[in-house]
Structures are given as C-alpha cells and as structure tokens.
Coordinates of C-alpha atoms and ligand atoms in Angstrom, one line a residue:
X213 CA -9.9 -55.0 -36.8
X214 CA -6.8 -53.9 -37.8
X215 CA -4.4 -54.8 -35.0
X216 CA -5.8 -57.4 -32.8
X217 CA -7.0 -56.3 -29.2
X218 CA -5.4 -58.1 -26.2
X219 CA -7.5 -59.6 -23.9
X220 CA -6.1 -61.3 -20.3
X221 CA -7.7 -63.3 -19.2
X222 CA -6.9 -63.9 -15.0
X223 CA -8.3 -67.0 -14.2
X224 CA -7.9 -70.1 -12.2
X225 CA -7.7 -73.6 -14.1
X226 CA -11.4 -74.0 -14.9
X227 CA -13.2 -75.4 -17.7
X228 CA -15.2 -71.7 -18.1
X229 CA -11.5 -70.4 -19.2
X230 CA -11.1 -72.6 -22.0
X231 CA -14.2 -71.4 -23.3
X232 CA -13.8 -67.8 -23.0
X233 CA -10.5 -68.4 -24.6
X234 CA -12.0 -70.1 -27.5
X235 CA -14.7 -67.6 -27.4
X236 CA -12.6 -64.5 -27.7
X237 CA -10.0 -65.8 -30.7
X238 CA -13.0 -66.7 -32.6
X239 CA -14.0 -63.3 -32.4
X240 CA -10.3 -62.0 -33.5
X241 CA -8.8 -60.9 -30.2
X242 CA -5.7 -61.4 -29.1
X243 CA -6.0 -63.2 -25.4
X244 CA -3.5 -64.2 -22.7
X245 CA -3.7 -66.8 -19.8
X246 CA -1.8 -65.7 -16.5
X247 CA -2.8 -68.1 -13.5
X248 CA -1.3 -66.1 -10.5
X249 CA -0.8 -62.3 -9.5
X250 CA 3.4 -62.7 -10.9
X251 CA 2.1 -63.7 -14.1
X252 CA -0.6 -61.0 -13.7
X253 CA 2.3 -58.4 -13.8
X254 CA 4.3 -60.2 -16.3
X255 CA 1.8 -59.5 -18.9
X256 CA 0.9 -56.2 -18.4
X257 CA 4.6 -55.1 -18.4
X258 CA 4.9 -56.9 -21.8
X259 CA 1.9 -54.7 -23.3
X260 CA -1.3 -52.9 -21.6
X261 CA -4.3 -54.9 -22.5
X262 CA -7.4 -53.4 -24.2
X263 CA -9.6 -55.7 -21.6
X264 CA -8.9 -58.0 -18.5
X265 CA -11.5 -60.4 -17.1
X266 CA -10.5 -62.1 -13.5
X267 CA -11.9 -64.4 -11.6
X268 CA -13.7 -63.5 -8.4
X269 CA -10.9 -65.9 -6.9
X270 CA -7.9 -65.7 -8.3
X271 CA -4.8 -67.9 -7.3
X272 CA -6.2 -68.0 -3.2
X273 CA -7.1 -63.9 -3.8
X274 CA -10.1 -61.9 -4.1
X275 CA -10.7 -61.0 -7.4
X276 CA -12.3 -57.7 -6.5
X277 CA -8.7 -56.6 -4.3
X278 CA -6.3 -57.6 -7.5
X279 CA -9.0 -55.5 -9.8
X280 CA -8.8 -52.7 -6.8
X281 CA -5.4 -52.4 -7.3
X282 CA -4.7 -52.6 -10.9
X283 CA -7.3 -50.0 -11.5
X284 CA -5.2 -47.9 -8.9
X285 CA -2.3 -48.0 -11.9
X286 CA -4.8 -48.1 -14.8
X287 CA -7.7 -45.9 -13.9
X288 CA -9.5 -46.4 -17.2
X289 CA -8.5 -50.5 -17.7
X290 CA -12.1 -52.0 -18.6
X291 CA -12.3 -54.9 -16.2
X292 CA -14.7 -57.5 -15.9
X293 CA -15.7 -59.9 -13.3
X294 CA -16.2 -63.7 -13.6
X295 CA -18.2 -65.1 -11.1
X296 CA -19.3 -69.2 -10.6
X297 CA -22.5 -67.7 -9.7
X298 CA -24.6 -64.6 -9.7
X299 CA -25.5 -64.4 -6.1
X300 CA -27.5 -61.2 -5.1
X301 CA -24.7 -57.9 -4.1
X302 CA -22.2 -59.0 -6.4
X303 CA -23.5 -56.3 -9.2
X304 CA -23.3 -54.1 -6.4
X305 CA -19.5 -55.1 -5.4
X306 CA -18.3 -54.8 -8.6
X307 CA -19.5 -51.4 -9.3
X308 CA -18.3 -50.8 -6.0
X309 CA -14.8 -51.5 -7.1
X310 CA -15.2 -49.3 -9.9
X311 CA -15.0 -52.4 -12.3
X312 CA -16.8 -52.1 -15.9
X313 CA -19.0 -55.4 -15.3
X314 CA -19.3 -59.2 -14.8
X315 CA -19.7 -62.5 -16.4
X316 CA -21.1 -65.3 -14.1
X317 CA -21.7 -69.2 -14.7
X318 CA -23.7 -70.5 -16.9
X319 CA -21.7 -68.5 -19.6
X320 CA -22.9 -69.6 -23.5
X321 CA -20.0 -67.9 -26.1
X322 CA -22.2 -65.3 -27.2
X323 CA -22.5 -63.7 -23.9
X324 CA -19.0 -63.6 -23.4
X325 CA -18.5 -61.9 -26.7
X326 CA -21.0 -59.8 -26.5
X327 CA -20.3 -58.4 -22.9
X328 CA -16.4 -58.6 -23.8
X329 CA -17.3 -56.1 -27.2
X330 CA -19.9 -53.8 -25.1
X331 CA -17.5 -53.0 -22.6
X332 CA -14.7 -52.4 -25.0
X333 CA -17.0 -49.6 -26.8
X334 CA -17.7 -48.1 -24.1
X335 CA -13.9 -48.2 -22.9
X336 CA -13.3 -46.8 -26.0
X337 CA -16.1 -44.0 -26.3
X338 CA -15.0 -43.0 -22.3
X339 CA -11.5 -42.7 -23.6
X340 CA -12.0 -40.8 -26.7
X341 CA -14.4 -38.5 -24.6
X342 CA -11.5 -37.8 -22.0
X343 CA -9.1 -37.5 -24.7
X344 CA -10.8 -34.6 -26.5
X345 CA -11.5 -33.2 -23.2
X346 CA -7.7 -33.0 -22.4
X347 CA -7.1 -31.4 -25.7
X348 CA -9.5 -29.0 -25.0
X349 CA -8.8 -28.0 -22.0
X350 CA -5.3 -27.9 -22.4
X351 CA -6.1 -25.8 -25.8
X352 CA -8.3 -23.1 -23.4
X353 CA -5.5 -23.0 -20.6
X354 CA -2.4 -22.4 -23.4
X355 CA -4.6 -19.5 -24.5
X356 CA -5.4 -18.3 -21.2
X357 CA -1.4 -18.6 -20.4
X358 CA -0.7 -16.8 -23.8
X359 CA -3.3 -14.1 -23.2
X360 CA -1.6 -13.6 -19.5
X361 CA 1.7 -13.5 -20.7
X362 CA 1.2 -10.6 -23.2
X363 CA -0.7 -8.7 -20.7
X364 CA 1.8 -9.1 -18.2
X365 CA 4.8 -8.1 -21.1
X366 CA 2.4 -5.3 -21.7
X367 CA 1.9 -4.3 -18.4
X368 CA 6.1 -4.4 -18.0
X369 CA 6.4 -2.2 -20.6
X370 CA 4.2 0.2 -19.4
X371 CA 5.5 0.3 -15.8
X372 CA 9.2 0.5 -17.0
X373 CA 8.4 3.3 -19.3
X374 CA 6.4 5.5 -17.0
X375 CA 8.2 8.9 -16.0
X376 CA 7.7 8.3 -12.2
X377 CA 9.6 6.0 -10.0
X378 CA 7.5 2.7 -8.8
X379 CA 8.6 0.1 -6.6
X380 CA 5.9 -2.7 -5.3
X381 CA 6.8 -4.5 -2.2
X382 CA 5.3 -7.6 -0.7
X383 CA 3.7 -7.3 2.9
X384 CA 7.4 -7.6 4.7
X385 CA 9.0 -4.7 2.5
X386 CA 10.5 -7.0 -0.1
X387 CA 11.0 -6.2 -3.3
X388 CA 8.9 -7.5 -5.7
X389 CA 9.0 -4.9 -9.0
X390 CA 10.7 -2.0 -9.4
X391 CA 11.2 -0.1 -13.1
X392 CA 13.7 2.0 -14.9
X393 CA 13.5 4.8 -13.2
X394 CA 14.3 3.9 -9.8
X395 CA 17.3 1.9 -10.6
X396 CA 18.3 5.0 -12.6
X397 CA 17.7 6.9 -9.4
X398 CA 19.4 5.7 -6.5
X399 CA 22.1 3.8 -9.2
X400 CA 21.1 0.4 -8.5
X401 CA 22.2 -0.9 -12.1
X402 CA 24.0 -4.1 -12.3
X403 CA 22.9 -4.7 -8.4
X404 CA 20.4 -7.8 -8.1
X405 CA 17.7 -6.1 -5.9
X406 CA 14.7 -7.9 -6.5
X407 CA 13.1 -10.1 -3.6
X408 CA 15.5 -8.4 -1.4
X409 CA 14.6 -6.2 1.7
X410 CA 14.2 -3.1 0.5
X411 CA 16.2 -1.1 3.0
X412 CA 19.4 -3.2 2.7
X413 CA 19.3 -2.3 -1.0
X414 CA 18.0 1.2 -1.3
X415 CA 19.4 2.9 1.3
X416 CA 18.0 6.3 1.5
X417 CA 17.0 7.5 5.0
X418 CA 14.1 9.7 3.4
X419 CA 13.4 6.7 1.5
X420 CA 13.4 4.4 4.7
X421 CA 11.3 7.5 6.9
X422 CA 8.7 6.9 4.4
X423 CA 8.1 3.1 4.2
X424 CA 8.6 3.2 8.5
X425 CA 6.1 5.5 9.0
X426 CA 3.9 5.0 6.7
X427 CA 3.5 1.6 7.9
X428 CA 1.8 2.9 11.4
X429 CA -0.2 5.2 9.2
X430 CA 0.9 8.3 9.9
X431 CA 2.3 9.2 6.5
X432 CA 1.4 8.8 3.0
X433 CA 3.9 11.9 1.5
X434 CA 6.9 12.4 1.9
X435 CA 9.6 14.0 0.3
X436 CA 13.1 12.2 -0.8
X437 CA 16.2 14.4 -1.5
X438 CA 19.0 13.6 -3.3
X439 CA 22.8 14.6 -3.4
X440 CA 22.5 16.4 -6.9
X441 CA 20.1 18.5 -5.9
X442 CA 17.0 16.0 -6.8
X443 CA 13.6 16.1 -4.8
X444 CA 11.2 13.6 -5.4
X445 CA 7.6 13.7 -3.6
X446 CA 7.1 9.8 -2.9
X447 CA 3.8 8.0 -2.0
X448 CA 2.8 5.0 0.0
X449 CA 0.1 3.0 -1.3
X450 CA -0.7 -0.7 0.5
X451 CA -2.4 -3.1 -1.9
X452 CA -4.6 -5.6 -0.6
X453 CA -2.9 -9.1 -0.6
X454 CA 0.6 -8.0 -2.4
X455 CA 1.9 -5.5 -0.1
X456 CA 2.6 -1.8 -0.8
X457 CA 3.4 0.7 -3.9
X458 CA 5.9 3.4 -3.3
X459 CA 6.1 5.8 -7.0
X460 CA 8.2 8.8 -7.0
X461 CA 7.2 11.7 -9.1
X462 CA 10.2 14.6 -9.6
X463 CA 9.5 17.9 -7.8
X464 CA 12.8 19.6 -8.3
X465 CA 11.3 22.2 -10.8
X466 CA 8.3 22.9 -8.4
X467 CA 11.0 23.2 -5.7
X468 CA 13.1 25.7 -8.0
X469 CA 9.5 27.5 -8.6
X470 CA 9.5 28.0 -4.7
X471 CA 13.2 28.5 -4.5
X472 CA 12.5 31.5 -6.7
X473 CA 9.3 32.8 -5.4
X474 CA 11.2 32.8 -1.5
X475 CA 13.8 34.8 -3.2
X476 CA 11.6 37.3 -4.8
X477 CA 9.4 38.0 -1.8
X478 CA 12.8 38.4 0.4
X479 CA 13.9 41.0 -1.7
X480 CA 10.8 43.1 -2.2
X481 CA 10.5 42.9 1.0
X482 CA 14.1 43.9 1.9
X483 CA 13.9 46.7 -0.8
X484 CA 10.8 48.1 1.0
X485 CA 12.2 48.2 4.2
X486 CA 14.3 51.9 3.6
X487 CA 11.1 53.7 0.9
X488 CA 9.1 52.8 4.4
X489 CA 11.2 53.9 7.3
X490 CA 11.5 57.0 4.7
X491 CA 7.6 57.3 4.9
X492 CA 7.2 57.1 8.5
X493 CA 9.9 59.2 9.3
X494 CA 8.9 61.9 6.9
X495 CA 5.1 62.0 8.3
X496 CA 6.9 62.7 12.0
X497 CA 8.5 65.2 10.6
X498 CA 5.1 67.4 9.0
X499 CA 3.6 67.3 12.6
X500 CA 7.0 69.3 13.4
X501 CA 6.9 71.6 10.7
X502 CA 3.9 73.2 11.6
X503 CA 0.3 73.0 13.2
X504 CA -2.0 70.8 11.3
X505 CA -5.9 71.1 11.3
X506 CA -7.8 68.4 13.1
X507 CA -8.6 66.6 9.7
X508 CA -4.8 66.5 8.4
X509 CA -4.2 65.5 12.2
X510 CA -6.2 62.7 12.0
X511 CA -5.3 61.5 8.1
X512 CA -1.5 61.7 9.3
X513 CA -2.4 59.2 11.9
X514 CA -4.2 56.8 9.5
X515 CA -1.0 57.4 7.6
X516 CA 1.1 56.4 10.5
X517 CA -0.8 53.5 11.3
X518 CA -0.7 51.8 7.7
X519 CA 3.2 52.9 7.1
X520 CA 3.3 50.4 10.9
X521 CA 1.6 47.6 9.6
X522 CA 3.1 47.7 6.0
X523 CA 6.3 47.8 8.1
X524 CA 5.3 44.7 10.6
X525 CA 5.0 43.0 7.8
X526 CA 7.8 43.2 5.5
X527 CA 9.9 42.6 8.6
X528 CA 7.9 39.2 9.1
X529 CA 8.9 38.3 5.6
X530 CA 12.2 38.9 6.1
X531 CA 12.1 36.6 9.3
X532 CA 10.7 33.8 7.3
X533 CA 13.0 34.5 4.8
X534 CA 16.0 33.9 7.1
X535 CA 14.2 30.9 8.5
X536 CA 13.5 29.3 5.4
X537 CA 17.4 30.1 4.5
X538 CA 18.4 27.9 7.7
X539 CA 20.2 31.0 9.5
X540 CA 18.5 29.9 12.6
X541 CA 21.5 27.7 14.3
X542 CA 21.0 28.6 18.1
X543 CA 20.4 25.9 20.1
X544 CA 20.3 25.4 23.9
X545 CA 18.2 23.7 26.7
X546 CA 14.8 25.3 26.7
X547 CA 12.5 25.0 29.7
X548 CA 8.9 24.4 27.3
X549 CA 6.7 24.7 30.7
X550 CA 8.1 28.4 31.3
X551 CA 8.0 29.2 27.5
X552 CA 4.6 28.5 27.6
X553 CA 3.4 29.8 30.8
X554 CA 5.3 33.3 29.4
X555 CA 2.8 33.0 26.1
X556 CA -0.2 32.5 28.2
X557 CA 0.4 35.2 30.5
X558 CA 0.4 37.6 27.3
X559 CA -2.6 36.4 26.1
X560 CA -4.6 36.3 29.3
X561 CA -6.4 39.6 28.8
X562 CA -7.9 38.3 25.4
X563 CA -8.7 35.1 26.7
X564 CA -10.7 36.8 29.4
X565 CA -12.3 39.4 27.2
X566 CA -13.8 36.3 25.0
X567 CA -14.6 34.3 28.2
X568 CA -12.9 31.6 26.7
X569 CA -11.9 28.3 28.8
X570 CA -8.6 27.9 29.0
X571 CA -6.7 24.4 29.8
X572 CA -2.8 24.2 29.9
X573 CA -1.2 20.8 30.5
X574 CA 2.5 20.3 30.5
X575 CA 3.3 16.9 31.5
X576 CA 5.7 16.1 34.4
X577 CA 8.8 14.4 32.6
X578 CA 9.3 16.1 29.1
X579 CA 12.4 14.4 27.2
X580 CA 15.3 17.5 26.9
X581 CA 14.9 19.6 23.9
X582 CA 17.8 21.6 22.8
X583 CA 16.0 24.4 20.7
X584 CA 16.1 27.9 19.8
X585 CA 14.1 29.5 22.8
X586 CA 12.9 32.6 20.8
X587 CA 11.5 30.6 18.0
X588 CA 10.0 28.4 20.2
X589 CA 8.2 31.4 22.0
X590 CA 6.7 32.1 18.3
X591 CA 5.4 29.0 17.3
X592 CA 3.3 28.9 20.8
X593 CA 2.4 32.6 20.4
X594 CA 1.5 32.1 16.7
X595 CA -0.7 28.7 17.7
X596 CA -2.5 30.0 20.6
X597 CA -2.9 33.7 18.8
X598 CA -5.0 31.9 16.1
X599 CA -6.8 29.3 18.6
X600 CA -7.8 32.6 20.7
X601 CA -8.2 35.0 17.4
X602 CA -10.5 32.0 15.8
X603 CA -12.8 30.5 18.6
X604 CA -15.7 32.9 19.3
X605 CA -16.7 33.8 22.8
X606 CA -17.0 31.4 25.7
X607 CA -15.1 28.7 23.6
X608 CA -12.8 26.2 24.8
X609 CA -8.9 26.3 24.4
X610 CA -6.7 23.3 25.5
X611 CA -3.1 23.4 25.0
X612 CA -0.5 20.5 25.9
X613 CA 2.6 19.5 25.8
X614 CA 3.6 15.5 26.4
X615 CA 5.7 12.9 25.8
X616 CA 5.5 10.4 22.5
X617 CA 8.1 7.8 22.8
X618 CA 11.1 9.9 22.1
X619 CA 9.4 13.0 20.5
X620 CA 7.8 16.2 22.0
X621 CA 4.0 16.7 21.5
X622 CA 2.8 20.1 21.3
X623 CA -1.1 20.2 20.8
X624 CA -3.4 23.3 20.4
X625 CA -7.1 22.1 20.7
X626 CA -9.7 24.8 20.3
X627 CA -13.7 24.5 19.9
X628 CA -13.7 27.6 16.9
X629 CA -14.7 27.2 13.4
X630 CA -12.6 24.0 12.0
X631 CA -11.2 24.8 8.6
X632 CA -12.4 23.3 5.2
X633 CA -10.6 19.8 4.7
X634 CA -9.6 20.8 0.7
X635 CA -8.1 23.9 2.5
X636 CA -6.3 22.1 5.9
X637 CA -3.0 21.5 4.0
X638 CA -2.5 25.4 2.7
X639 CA -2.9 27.2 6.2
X640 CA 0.6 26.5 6.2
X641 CA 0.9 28.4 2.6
X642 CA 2.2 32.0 2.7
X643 CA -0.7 34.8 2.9
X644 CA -3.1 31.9 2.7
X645 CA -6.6 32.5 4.8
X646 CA -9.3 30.1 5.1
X647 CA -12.5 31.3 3.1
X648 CA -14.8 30.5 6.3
X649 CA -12.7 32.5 8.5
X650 CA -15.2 34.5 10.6
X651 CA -15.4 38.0 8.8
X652 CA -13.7 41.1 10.5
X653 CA -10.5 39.0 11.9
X654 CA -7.4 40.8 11.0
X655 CA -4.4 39.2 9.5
X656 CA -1.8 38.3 7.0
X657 CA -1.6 35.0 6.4
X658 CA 2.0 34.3 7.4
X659 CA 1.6 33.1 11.1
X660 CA 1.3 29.3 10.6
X661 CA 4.3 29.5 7.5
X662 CA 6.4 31.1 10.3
X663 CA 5.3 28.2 12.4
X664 CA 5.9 25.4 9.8
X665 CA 9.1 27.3 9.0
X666 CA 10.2 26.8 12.8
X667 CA 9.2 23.3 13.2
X668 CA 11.1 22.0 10.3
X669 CA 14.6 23.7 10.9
X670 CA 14.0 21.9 14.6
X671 CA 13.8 18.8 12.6
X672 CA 9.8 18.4 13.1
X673 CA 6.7 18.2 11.4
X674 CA 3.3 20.1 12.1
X675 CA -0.3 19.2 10.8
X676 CA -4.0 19.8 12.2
X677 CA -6.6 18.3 12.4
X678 CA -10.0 19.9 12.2
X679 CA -13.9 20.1 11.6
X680 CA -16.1 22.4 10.3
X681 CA -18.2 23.8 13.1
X682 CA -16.2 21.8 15.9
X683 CA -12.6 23.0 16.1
X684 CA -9.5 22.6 15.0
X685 CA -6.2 20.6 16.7
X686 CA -2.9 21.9 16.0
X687 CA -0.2 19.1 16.5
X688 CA 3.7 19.6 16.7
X689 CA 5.8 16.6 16.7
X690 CA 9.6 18.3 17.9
X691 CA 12.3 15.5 18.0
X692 CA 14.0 15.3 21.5
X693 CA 17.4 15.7 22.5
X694 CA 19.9 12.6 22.0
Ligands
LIG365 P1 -1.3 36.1 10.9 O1 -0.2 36.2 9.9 O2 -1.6 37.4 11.5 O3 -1.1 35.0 11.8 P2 -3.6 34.5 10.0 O4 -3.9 34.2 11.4 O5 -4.7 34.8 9.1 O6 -2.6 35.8 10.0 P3 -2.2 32.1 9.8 O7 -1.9 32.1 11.3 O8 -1.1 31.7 8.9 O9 -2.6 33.5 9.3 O10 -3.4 31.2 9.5 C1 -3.8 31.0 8.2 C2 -5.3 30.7 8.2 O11 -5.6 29.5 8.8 C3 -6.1 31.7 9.0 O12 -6.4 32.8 8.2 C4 -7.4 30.9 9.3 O13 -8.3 31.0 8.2 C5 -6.9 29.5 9.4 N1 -6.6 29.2 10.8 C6 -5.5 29.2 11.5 N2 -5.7 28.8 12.8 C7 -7.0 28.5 12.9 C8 -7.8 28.1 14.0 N3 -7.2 27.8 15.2 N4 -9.1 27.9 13.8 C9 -9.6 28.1 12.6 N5 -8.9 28.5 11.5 C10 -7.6 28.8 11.7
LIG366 MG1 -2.2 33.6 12.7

C-alpha cells in the first residue's frame, strides 16, 4: 500500500468505534472520527475518502438519509452501514439506498477488515471499469466528431465549388447555406446573409416569384433574369426536415441559341414572303394567257392551293416573330365574355358537324383586364380550334373563364386524346405535334407557340393538364388589371 487509504468513520461515541478504529490502522489505513453531520463535511472537504462507514444513527440522524445524500455528491463513494443489530429488512434498506453494504453488532476485527477490503475492491474494480469506459467512449465519439467534420469540410468544398447556384433554406425561408456562386451572382460579398430571411437579402423579384409560389406548389421552374443580360433557370426542391433547396443553373447560352434560331426563322420567313406572292401571282397570270386543258387546270389549282398555305404560314411566323420581339403594346379594356362568345360563334358549324357538347361558362364578376383584344381573340380561337380539331365525334368541350384571387382563369377542358406526359411541356415548342395525334389532322405546329407567345407578353403563364385517352385541360392564368 503505497499511500495510505482514508477511511471515515461516522459514528456515534460507542465502544464498536474504538474497535473499528483499531481494526482499520492495524490493517494500514488511514481513518478519521467525525461525530456529527458539520464534522461529516469538514472531512470530506479536507480530502475524499476511499471508504465511509456510518452509523445507522448518527448524531440524532438516520444513517441511511446522511448516506442518501452524500451519495447524491459522490455517486461512486463505497459506503457501509453499521448497525447495533441485524434485524430482518435492513439488507434490503441499505441496498435500497444504493449503499455498498453493512456491518452489524457483534463485530470481531476480522470482519470489519475483511468487509472494509472487499468493498474497497470492488469500489476499485467499478471504478476502473467506468474509467476505461469513459475513455472509450470518449475515444469512439472524438472519432465520430473527426469523421463528421471532414465529411462536412468535404461536403463544403464540393458545394462551393459546383458551377450552379445553391441556396438551402430552413422551413421559414431562412438562410441556412449558400456557396460561391450565388454570392458572386446577385453581389452579396462582404454582406452577412446567412440565417437571414432570404427575401430581405436577395432581393430579386424572379428570385422571390419562385420561393412564393413554389411554396403553394404550383411551381418548381422558374426563370431568374438579370440586368447584364444573365438568365438562370432555378429550381425549388423542399427537403424533409431542413426546409427547401433553390440551385441555379445558367441558361443564357441556351437563351442566345433561341435568340438566334427566332431570328433565323423571322428572316426566312420574311425573305419568302416576295419569291411567294411572286408564285401566286404568276400562276393567276397563265390562266390569263391562254386556255389550259382540264389536267393543267386542275394542277394550277393544286399549285394555288400549296403557294396559300406556304403563304399562311410564313405570315404566322412573322406574327410570332413580332410577338416574341414584344411589338405587341396595345392595351385597352376588353370585354372576355363577348371575345369569347365571337370565337364560339365561328366555330359552331364544326362543333355541330362532330356532335360535340359544348359548355361555355363565363363567370359573373371577372376582375378588369386591360389587354390586346385581337390577341386575345387568338389565344381562344387557337385553344378551342385544337379542343374541337382534337376530340373525336360526340366529345365533350367545356370552356371557362373565372376569377382566382386577383388573376383571370381561362380553361379549355375537352374529352379528346390527352397528350403523352414526356411530350406535355413541348406542345408549346414551335412545329411541335404530339406523336398520338389522331392521323389525318392538318396542321403546323405553331398554334399553341402563338398562344404561349400571347400569354406571356400579357404578363401570364399557360400550362395543361392532360391524360392519355381522357382529355386534355388547357389553363391560362392572365394577371388582372391594377
Ligand atoms: P396549328 O399550327 O394549326 O395550330 P397544331 O394544332 O398541330 O397546328 P398546336 O396548336 O401548336 O399545333 O398544337 C401542338 C400539338 O399539341 C398538336 O399537334 C397536338 O398534337 C397537341 N395538342 C394541342 N391541343 C390538343 C388537344 N386539345 N388535345 C390533344 N392534343 C392537343
Ligand atoms: Mg392548333
């Protein structure tokens, strides 16, 4: 032993605690006396004891209480009990207590030793047990930390390096992450931004559009323009239990792409405008020249009626070409109920040719919508032209217009043959038909990019919704009026 235990011993003035004292320093421990709860403290202050025995009264208290609440300090203190006599329960109480053991009267020295050495292995085994558990465990959890800590650097790195824009938001639109690119993007450098609302410190209205709408679910893509000239196509992605992941990817040389196709398309088309009013013109003229046989007669017609169509549709491209430009500025009141009613009546000898049921709703209080009236009429002509031209006979046609907070709602509901889902999103492509389009229906392909064209120079957005083999719903969403 090479630095001497202390023992305290807690006991009342009995002869038992000379023994035990005599006991213990024969056996080479170190042992204190205290004879009340003051004395108690005293000692323990001075240095923690490797054992205490107290008495099962000690100083007019329960010995079991004082042990209760020195173990409350000292979870691990070995204590043992002295009792003047083992009745039957005290083993019990003591273990109750959470104490190591007890002595009780008749005591001879060796079983006070030999209890008083037991316990203190045990003490001793317990503790080194919890020590190299601690160790352990604090070993495992450093490496866990480290492990987390590089993946997380890692993780950094990759984020910050990664060509798109990312910001992740928590579920109220705060900002929790966002890496290089975005602050390189809307110049937030130097600006502390993170954990801040992300509309007080980003504040692009496309940006804004995005994170409002897509938060009733309406809308995953949208598109985020800046004043240099930048277009970025951003996404909305909620994550369960952080929030929401907006990443940016850079469009402006797909843009550019379109920018240039638009251009090309307008000037073939303008540069075929004169060779074709040459054509038509010239095949009026041979029927003057002289008499033709019933064959030539006939081929000049065909002629005629390709030189039209060619004709129709180089002027189309032109239109979208001037639409797309944004030369279409006019704006005034428009009435939709009359617009509409004027499309229908057009179109009510096809709808009764096909049998088709026709319903036309208009509700009573539409908010005002300053618009051009003439475009207007082509959207509705263009949507209920391909709900008629599409649904096969004795379909079903329902067309609406209604109020949505404060935006127009034009829907064109119609029971023909839905359009693949991989293909929904290009109808609105130029010269883009549907591959299950029934077989035999004419047509170019540039109805529903006039339409998209329209919508969005009012400000708008368009969309359908449709299912193979059960229809298709045409929605327009048309801001209204201040
Ligand atoms: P046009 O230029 O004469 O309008 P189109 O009708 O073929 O020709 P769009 O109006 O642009 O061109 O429509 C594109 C394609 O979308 C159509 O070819 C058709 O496949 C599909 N489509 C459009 N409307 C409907 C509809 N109501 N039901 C089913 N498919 C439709
Ligand atoms: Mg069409």
């Amino acid at each position: 032993m090479a630095k001497q235990d202390l023992i305290v011993l807690a006991l009342n003035d009995l002869p038992v605690t000379d023994l035990m004292e005599r006991a213990l320093r024969a056996s080479e421990f170190e042992v204190v006396i205290v004879r009340d709860r003051a004395g108690l403290d005293r000692s323990i202050q001075e240095a923690i004891p490797a054992l205490m025995i107290i008495g099962e009264k000690f100083s007019e208290e329960s010995g079991l209480v004082v042990s209760t609440s020195i173990l409350e300090r000292f979870p691990t203190m070995p204590i043992l009990l002295f009792a003047v006599k083992d009745v039957p329960g005290l083993a019990r109480d003591v273990l109750k207590a959470g104490l190591s053991g007890y002595l009780a009267a008749p005591l001879k020295i060796d079983d006070i030793t030999e209890e008083v050495k037991r316990t203190l292995h045990r003490a001793r085994n317990l503790g080194d047990w919890v020590r190299r558990e601690v160790k352990r465990t604090t070993a495992s959890l450093e490496q866990k930390a480290k492990i987390s800590e590089a993946e997380r650097v890692k993780l950094e790195a990759i984020i910050a390096n990664i060509q798109d824009g990312v910001i992740v938001l928590d579920e109220t639109h705060h900002i929790l992450l966002v890496n290089q690119m975005v602050y390189d993007v809307f110049h937030l450098e130097g600006i502390p931004i993170l954990g801040k609302y992300v509309k007080d410190v980003i504040p692009n209205a496309d940006l804004s559009a995005l994170i409002d709408r897509a938060r009733d679910g309406a809308l995953k893509y949208h598109e985020i323009n800046f004043d240099d000239g930048r277009v970025f196509n951003a996404q909305y992605t909620p994550i369960a239990r952080i929030g929401s992941a907006v990443t940016m990817q850079d469009i402006s040389y797909l843009k550019e792409i379109d920018r240039l196709k638009n251009d090309f398309i307008h000037t073939v088309s303008h540069d075929l405008r004169s060779p074709l009013t040459a054509i038509l013109g010239y095949t009026e003229l041979v029927e003057r020249t002289g008499s033709l046989n019933e064959s030539q007669h006939e081929f000049l017609g065909r002629l005629q009626l390709s030189v039209q169509h060619m004709t129709g549709l180089v002027n189309e491209l032109l239109d979208l070409g001037r639409l797309e430009a944004g030369f279409d500025t006019r704006r005034e009141h428009v009435q939709l109920g009359n617009i509409l009613k004027y499309s229908l009546d057009v179109f009510d000898n096809q709808i009764k040719k096909k049998n088709i049921k026709l319903i036309s709703e208009v509700a009573a209080e539409l908010p005002p919508l300053r618009a051009n009236p003439i475009r207007i009429r082509q959207m509705i002509d263009n949507l209920v032209g391909n709900a008629i031209k599409y649904t096969p006979q004795h379909g079903k046609i329902k067309v609406s217009f209604s109020a949505q907070e404060n935006q127009i709602v034009f829907r064109v509901e119609d029971s023909g043959p839905g359009i693949p889902p991989e293909e929904q999103n290009r109808v609105f492509d130029k010269f883009f038909r549907a591959s299950n389009r029934p077989s035999g229906v004419e047509g170019t392909g540039l109805g529903l990019a006039i339409v998209k064209s329209i919508v969005q120079s009012h400000q708008g957005r368009v969309w359908v919704e449709s299912k193979v083999g059960v229809g298709s719903s045409f929605i327009v969403l048309l801001p209204a009026t201040d």
